[in-house]
Amino acid sequence: MEYKELFKMADQVKENAYVPFSKFQVGAALLTKDGQVYTGVNVENSSYGGTICAERTAFVKAISEGKRQFSAIAIASSGGEALPCGICRQFMYEFCPELDVITGKDENSLRVQPLNVLLPEGFRLEKE
Ligand code: THU
């Protein structure tokens, strides 16, 4: 799948974001190595710390469906280019340090950066 298409999916799904507090809609579209796409949005909570970002929503959906291998994630927001927060960077690093992270204000101005550039020397426990 083309990264432009993946970004468009993120941009469309952001309309489903539950954002009564920040009003900042974020959509993510996560591409698995076997070519499937899992989308996600940010879901806020009255107890602010309970908020989950769009990127982690997409990952949690994919992982709970048995997916473990990912090639790219596109992120779109209602407020221009949005880069993943620190928690999301670490969360995604667990599964795929080489993930392509696609961001931009629209599909004609995309940036693609590997996750391990956005998060150098991320933390990982040794895998058994
Ligand atoms: N947010 C995301 O969903 N992804 C990001 O990468 C940055 C922040 C959300 C969390 C919160 O609902 C809103 O954007 C404002 O921080």
mmCIF file of C-alpha atoms and ligand atoms in Angstrom:
data_model
loop_
_atom_site.group_PDB
_atom_site.id
_atom_site.type_symbol
_atom_site.label_atom_id
_atom_site.label_comp_id
_atom_site.label_asym_id
_atom_site.label_seq_id
_atom_site.Cartn_x
_atom_site.Cartn_y
_atom_site.Cartn_z
ATOM 1 C CA MET A 1 0.000 0.000 0.000
ATOM 2 C CA GLU A 2 1.207 3.494 -0.811
ATOM 3 C CA TYR A 3 2.019 5.760 2.102
ATOM 4 C CA LYS A 4 -0.249 8.447 0.674
ATOM 5 C CA GLU A 5 -3.193 6.042 0.869
ATOM 6 C CA LEU A 6 -2.261 5.023 4.396
ATOM 7 C CA PHE A 7 -2.140 8.685 5.436
ATOM 8 C CA LYS A 8 -5.565 9.303 3.879
ATOM 9 C CA MET A 9 -6.980 6.468 6.003
ATOM 10 C CA ALA A 10 -5.511 8.090 9.123
ATOM 11 C CA ASP A 11 -6.952 11.431 8.081
ATOM 12 C CA GLN A 12 -10.434 9.980 7.557
ATOM 13 C CA VAL A 13 -10.573 7.982 10.777
ATOM 14 C CA LYS A 14 -9.546 10.988 12.895
ATOM 15 C CA GLU A 15 -13.190 12.101 12.625
ATOM 16 C CA ASN A 16 -14.005 9.297 15.096
ATOM 17 C CA ALA A 17 -11.671 10.667 17.759
ATOM 18 C CA TYR A 18 -13.304 11.192 21.153
ATOM 19 C CA VAL A 19 -11.826 14.539 22.144
ATOM 20 C CA PRO A 20 -14.249 16.578 24.283
ATOM 21 C CA PHE A 21 -11.363 18.097 26.267
ATOM 22 C CA SER A 22 -8.581 18.981 23.821
ATOM 23 C CA LYS A 23 -10.707 19.087 20.631
ATOM 24 C CA PHE A 24 -7.529 17.816 18.958
ATOM 25 C CA GLN A 25 -8.448 14.917 16.691
ATOM 26 C CA VAL A 26 -5.767 12.373 15.834
ATOM 27 C CA GLY A 27 -6.074 9.386 13.515
ATOM 28 C CA ALA A 28 -3.537 6.633 12.915
ATOM 29 C CA ALA A 29 -3.335 3.888 10.285
ATOM 30 C CA LEU A 30 -0.980 1.015 11.038
ATOM 31 C CA LEU A 31 0.199 -1.198 8.175
ATOM 32 C CA THR A 32 1.127 -4.786 9.023
ATOM 33 C CA LYS A 33 3.850 -6.652 7.154
ATOM 34 C CA ASP A 34 1.152 -8.849 5.616
ATOM 35 C CA GLY A 35 -0.597 -5.809 4.152
ATOM 36 C CA GLN A 36 -3.477 -5.247 6.563
ATOM 37 C CA VAL A 37 -4.373 -1.871 8.043
ATOM 38 C CA TYR A 38 -5.531 -1.200 11.600
ATOM 39 C CA THR A 39 -6.771 2.294 12.341
ATOM 40 C CA GLY A 40 -7.002 4.099 15.658
ATOM 41 C CA VAL A 41 -8.065 7.400 17.174
ATOM 42 C CA ASN A 42 -7.349 9.209 20.411
ATOM 43 C CA VAL A 43 -9.903 8.546 23.125
ATOM 44 C CA GLU A 44 -9.898 11.034 25.983
ATOM 45 C CA ASN A 45 -11.266 10.629 29.490
ATOM 46 C CA SER A 46 -12.598 12.876 32.257
ATOM 47 C CA SER A 47 -9.722 11.453 34.288
ATOM 48 C CA TYR A 48 -7.188 12.944 31.883
ATOM 49 C CA GLY A 49 -4.479 10.352 32.494
ATOM 50 C CA GLY A 50 -6.821 7.697 31.136
ATOM 51 C CA THR A 51 -6.510 9.151 27.642
ATOM 52 C CA ILE A 52 -5.076 6.906 24.951
ATOM 53 C CA CYS A 53 -3.416 8.252 21.798
ATOM 54 C CA ALA A 54 -4.414 7.246 18.283
ATOM 55 C CA GLU A 55 -1.148 5.374 17.680
ATOM 56 C CA ARG A 56 -1.528 3.135 20.720
ATOM 57 C CA THR A 57 -5.179 2.488 19.895
ATOM 58 C CA ALA A 58 -4.145 1.214 16.459
ATOM 59 C CA PHE A 59 -1.399 -0.966 17.933
ATOM 60 C CA VAL A 60 -3.648 -2.428 20.617
ATOM 61 C CA LYS A 61 -6.279 -3.296 18.017
ATOM 62 C CA ALA A 62 -3.711 -5.020 15.791
ATOM 63 C CA ILE A 63 -1.943 -6.881 18.587
ATOM 64 C CA SER A 64 -5.188 -8.140 20.037
ATOM 65 C CA GLU A 65 -6.007 -9.558 16.598
ATOM 66 C CA GLY A 66 -2.741 -11.525 16.642
ATOM 67 C CA LYS A 67 -0.530 -9.207 14.569
ATOM 68 C CA ARG A 68 3.073 -8.702 15.626
ATOM 69 C CA GLN A 69 4.887 -7.428 12.557
ATOM 70 C CA PHE A 70 4.464 -3.931 11.243
ATOM 71 C CA SER A 71 5.962 -1.863 8.476
ATOM 72 C CA ALA A 72 4.533 1.661 8.804
ATOM 73 C CA ILE A 73 2.187 3.932 10.704
ATOM 74 C CA ALA A 74 0.600 7.112 9.323
ATOM 75 C CA ILE A 75 -0.587 9.822 11.705
ATOM 76 C CA ALA A 76 -2.961 12.674 10.848
ATOM 77 C CA SER A 77 -4.433 15.351 13.066
ATOM 78 C CA SER A 78 -6.870 18.227 13.020
ATOM 79 C CA GLY A 79 -4.036 20.595 13.948
ATOM 80 C CA GLY A 80 -1.435 20.077 11.229
ATOM 81 C CA GLU A 81 1.509 17.697 11.381
ATOM 82 C CA ALA A 82 1.533 15.654 14.586
ATOM 83 C CA LEU A 83 4.520 13.622 15.674
ATOM 84 C CA PRO A 84 4.023 10.726 18.098
ATOM 85 C CA CYS A 85 4.405 11.526 21.790
ATOM 86 C CA GLY A 86 7.156 9.979 23.871
ATOM 87 C CA ILE A 87 4.936 7.295 25.400
ATOM 88 C CA CYS A 88 3.782 6.185 21.946
ATOM 89 C CA ARG A 89 7.344 6.115 20.633
ATOM 90 C CA GLN A 90 8.354 3.767 23.424
ATOM 91 C CA PHE A 91 5.176 1.694 23.042
ATOM 92 C CA MET A 92 5.759 1.178 19.317
ATOM 93 C CA TYR A 93 9.493 0.543 19.788
ATOM 94 C CA GLU A 94 8.624 -2.619 21.704
ATOM 95 C CA PHE A 95 7.305 -4.186 18.515
ATOM 96 C CA CYS A 96 9.151 -2.507 15.690
ATOM 97 C CA PRO A 97 12.158 -0.175 16.087
ATOM 98 C CA GLU A 98 12.416 0.127 12.294
ATOM 99 C CA LEU A 99 8.785 1.160 11.788
ATOM 100 C CA ASP A 100 8.314 3.915 9.191
ATOM 101 C CA VAL A 101 6.500 6.837 10.829
ATOM 102 C CA ILE A 102 4.577 8.900 8.289
ATOM 103 C CA THR A 103 3.492 12.397 9.291
ATOM 104 C CA GLY A 104 2.495 15.591 7.567
ATOM 105 C CA LYS A 105 -0.124 18.289 7.404
ATOM 106 C CA ASP A 106 -1.667 16.648 4.328
ATOM 107 C CA GLU A 107 -0.988 13.781 1.943
ATOM 108 C CA ASN A 108 1.086 16.002 -0.344
ATOM 109 C CA SER A 109 3.655 16.938 2.277
ATOM 110 C CA LEU A 110 4.535 13.691 3.988
ATOM 111 C CA ARG A 111 7.628 12.968 6.015
ATOM 112 C CA VAL A 112 8.790 9.407 6.571
ATOM 113 C CA GLN A 113 11.121 8.766 9.484
ATOM 114 C CA PRO A 114 12.164 5.459 11.031
ATOM 115 C CA LEU A 115 11.013 5.100 14.628
ATOM 116 C CA ASN A 116 14.582 4.497 15.813
ATOM 117 C CA VAL A 117 15.479 7.977 14.536
ATOM 118 C CA LEU A 118 12.558 9.511 16.476
ATOM 119 C CA LEU A 119 13.518 7.408 19.513
ATOM 120 C CA PRO A 120 17.249 6.654 19.535
ATOM 121 C CA GLU A 121 18.280 3.939 21.959
ATOM 122 C CA GLY A 122 14.754 3.093 23.075
ATOM 123 C CA PHE A 123 14.299 0.764 26.025
ATOM 124 C CA ARG A 124 13.774 -2.953 25.599
ATOM 125 C CA LEU A 125 14.016 -5.773 28.082
ATOM 126 C CA GLU A 126 15.879 -8.740 26.718
ATOM 127 C CA LYS A 127 13.501 -11.054 24.951
ATOM 128 C CA GLU A 128 13.368 -14.607 26.201
HETATM 129 N N1 THU B 1 -2.410 12.645 20.872
HETATM 130 C C1 THU B 1 -2.423 11.544 20.048
HETATM 131 O O1 THU B 1 -3.439 10.868 19.892
HETATM 132 N N2 THU B 1 -1.277 11.217 19.416
HETATM 133 C C2 THU B 1 -0.123 11.955 19.476
HETATM 134 O O2 THU B 1 0.873 11.563 18.902
HETATM 135 C C3 THU B 1 -0.099 13.226 20.221
HETATM 136 C C4 THU B 1 -1.242 13.433 21.145
HETATM 137 C C5 THU B 1 -3.669 13.044 21.517
HETATM 138 C C6 THU B 1 -3.750 12.848 22.996
HETATM 139 C C7 THU B 1 -4.805 13.868 23.381
HETATM 140 O O3 THU B 1 -6.085 13.288 23.206
HETATM 141 C C8 THU B 1 -4.649 14.970 22.361
HETATM 142 O O4 THU B 1 -3.899 14.420 21.295
HETATM 143 C C9 THU B 1 -3.953 16.203 22.889
HETATM 144 O O5 THU B 1 -2.791 15.872 23.533
#
